[in-house]
Coordinates of C-alpha atoms in Angstrom, one line a residue:
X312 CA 22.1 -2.9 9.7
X313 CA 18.6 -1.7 11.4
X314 CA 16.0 -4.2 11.1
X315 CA 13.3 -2.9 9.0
X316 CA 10.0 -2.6 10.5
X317 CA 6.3 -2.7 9.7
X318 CA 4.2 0.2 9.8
X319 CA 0.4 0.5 9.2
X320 CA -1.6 3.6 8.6
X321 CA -5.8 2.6 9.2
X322 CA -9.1 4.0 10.6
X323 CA -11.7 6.4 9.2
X324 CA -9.6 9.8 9.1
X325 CA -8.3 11.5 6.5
X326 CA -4.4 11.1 6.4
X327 CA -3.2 7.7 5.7
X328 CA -2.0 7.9 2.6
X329 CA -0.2 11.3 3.8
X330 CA 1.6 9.8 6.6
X331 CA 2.9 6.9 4.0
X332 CA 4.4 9.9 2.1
X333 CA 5.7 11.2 4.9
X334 CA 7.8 8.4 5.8
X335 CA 8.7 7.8 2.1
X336 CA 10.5 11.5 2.4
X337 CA 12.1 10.8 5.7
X338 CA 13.4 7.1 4.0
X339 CA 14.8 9.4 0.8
X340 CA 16.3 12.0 3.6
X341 CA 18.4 9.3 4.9
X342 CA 20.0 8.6 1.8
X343 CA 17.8 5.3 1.4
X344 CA 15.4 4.5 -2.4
X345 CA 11.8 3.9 -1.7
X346 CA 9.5 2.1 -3.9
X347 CA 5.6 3.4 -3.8
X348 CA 2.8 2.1 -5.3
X349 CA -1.1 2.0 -4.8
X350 CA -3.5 -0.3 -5.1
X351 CA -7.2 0.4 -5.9
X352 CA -6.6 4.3 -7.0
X353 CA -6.2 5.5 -10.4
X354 CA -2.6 7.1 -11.7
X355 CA -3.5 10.6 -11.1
X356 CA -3.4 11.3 -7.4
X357 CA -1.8 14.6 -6.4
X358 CA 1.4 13.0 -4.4
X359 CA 2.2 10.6 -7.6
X360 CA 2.9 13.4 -9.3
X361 CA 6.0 15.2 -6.7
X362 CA 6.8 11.6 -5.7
X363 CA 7.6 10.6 -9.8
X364 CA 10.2 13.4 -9.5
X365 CA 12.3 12.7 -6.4
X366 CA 15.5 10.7 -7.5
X367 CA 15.4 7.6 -5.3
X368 CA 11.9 6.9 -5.4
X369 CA 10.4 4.5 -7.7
X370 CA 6.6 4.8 -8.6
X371 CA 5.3 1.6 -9.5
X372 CA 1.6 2.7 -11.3
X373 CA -1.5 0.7 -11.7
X374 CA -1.9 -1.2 -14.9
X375 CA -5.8 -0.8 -14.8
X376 CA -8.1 0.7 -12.4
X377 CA -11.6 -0.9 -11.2
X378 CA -14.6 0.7 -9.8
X379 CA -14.8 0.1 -5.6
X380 CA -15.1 -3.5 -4.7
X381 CA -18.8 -3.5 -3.6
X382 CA -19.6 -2.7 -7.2
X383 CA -17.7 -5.5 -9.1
X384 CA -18.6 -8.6 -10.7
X385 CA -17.1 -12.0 -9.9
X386 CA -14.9 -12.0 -13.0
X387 CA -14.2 -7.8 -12.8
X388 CA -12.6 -9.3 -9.0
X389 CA -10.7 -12.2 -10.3
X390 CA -9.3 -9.5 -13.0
X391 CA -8.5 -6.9 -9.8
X392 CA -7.1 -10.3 -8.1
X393 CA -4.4 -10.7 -11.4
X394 CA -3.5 -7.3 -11.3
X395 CA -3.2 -6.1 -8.1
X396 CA -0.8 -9.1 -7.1
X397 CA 1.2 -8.4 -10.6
X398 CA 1.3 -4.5 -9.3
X399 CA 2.3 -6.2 -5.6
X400 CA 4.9 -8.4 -7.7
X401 CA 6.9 -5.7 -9.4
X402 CA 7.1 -3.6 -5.9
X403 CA 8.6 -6.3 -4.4
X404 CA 10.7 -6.7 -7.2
X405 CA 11.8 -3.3 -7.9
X406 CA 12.8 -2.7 -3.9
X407 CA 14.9 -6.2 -4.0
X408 CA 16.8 -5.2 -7.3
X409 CA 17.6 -1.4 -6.1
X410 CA 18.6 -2.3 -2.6
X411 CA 15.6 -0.2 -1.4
X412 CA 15.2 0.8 2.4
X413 CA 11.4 1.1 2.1
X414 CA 8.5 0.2 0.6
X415 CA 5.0 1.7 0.7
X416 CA 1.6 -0.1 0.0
X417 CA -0.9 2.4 -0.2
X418 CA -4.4 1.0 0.3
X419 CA -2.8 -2.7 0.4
X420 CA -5.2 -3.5 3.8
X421 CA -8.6 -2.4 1.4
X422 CA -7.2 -4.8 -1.7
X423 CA -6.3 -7.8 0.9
X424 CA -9.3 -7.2 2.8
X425 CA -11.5 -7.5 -0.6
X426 CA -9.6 -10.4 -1.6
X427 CA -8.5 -8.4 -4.3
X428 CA -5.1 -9.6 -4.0
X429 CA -3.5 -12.7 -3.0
X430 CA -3.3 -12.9 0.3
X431 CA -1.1 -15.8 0.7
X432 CA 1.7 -13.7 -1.1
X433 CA 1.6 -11.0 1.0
X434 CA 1.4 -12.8 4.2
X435 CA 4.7 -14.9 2.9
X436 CA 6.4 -11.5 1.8
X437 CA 5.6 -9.6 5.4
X438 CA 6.8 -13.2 7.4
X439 CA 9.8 -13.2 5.3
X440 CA 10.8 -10.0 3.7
X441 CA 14.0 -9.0 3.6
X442 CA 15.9 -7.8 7.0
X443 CA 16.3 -4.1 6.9
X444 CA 13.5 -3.6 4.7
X445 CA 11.0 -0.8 6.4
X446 CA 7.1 -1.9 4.5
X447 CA 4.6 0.7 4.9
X448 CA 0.8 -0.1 4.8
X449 CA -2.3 2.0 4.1
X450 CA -6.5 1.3 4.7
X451 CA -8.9 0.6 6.9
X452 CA -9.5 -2.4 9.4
X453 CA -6.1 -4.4 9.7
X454 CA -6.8 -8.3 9.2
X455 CA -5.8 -9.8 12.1
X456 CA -3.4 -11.8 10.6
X457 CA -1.3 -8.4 9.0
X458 CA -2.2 -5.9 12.3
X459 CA 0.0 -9.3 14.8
X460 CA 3.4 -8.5 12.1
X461 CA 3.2 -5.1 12.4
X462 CA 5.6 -2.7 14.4
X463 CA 3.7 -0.2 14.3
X464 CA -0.2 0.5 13.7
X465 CA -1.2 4.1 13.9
X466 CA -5.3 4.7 13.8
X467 CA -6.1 7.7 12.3
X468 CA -9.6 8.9 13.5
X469 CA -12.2 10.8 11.8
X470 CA -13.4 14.1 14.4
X471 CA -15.5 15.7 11.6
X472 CA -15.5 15.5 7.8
X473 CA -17.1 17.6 5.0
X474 CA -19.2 14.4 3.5
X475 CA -20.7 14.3 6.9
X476 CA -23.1 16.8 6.2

């Protein structure tokens, strides 16, 4: 048995999310079940909707979906807070029951660094996850704490974008 490894997808460029998919395929390739879910997008993103049809992967979707952080009220956050950990809760759950190989977090570094979910939790699952598991994380700017348990951290850097001009 391989000793599963964390990966991080982060920085300003387009892509993150993409690579996370791209590993997710590669997983299901090998004969191995992949759970995916993001946090802090809506149900409706174009990958969710080839991923829901690949047998092996398991889509865990948002209950609710919140405007961006900077825009939310104390109690709109706590809210976020309850359901973004229950979303983290049934990942975890759904990977440990079906004997996945891999798990992907989309946007999990944007929800922990918005205290959006609870952090604790995740820093107790990433210490203490199971061996073999492979845990995939998307967003921007690593907390310290997540980027020293990674494997792997790959920066994905913005050369020019459309919203630039």
């Amino acid at each position: 048995m391989e000793k599963g490894l964390i990966h991080i997808y982060t920085g300003d460029g387009k892509g993150k999310t993409t690579a996370s998919v791209g590993l997710a395929i590669r997983c299901l390739g090998s004969g191995e079940k992949v759970v995916f879910t993001q946090l802090m997008k809506g149900n409706h993103s174009s990958e969710r909707k080839i991923l829901e049809q690949l047998s092996g992967l398991y889509v865990v979707p948002a209950e609710k979906t919140f405007g961006f952080s900077w825009t939310l009220t104390e109690e709109e956050k706590a809210e976020a807070r309850e359901v973004y950990t229950r979303q983290f809760d049934k990942a975890v759950a759904l990977a440990s029951e079906n004997g996945c190989g891999m798990v992907v977090f989309d946007e999990m570094l944007s929800a922990y660094n918005c205290d959006m979910i609870e952090r604790e939790k995740v820093l107790d699952f990433l210490k203490h996850k199971p061996e073999a598991l492979e845990v995939v994380l998307t967003g921007r700017d690593p907390a310290p704490e997540i980027a020293a348990l990674a494997s792997y951290i790959s920066e994905i850097k913005k050369i020019k974008h459309p919203y630039d001009e």
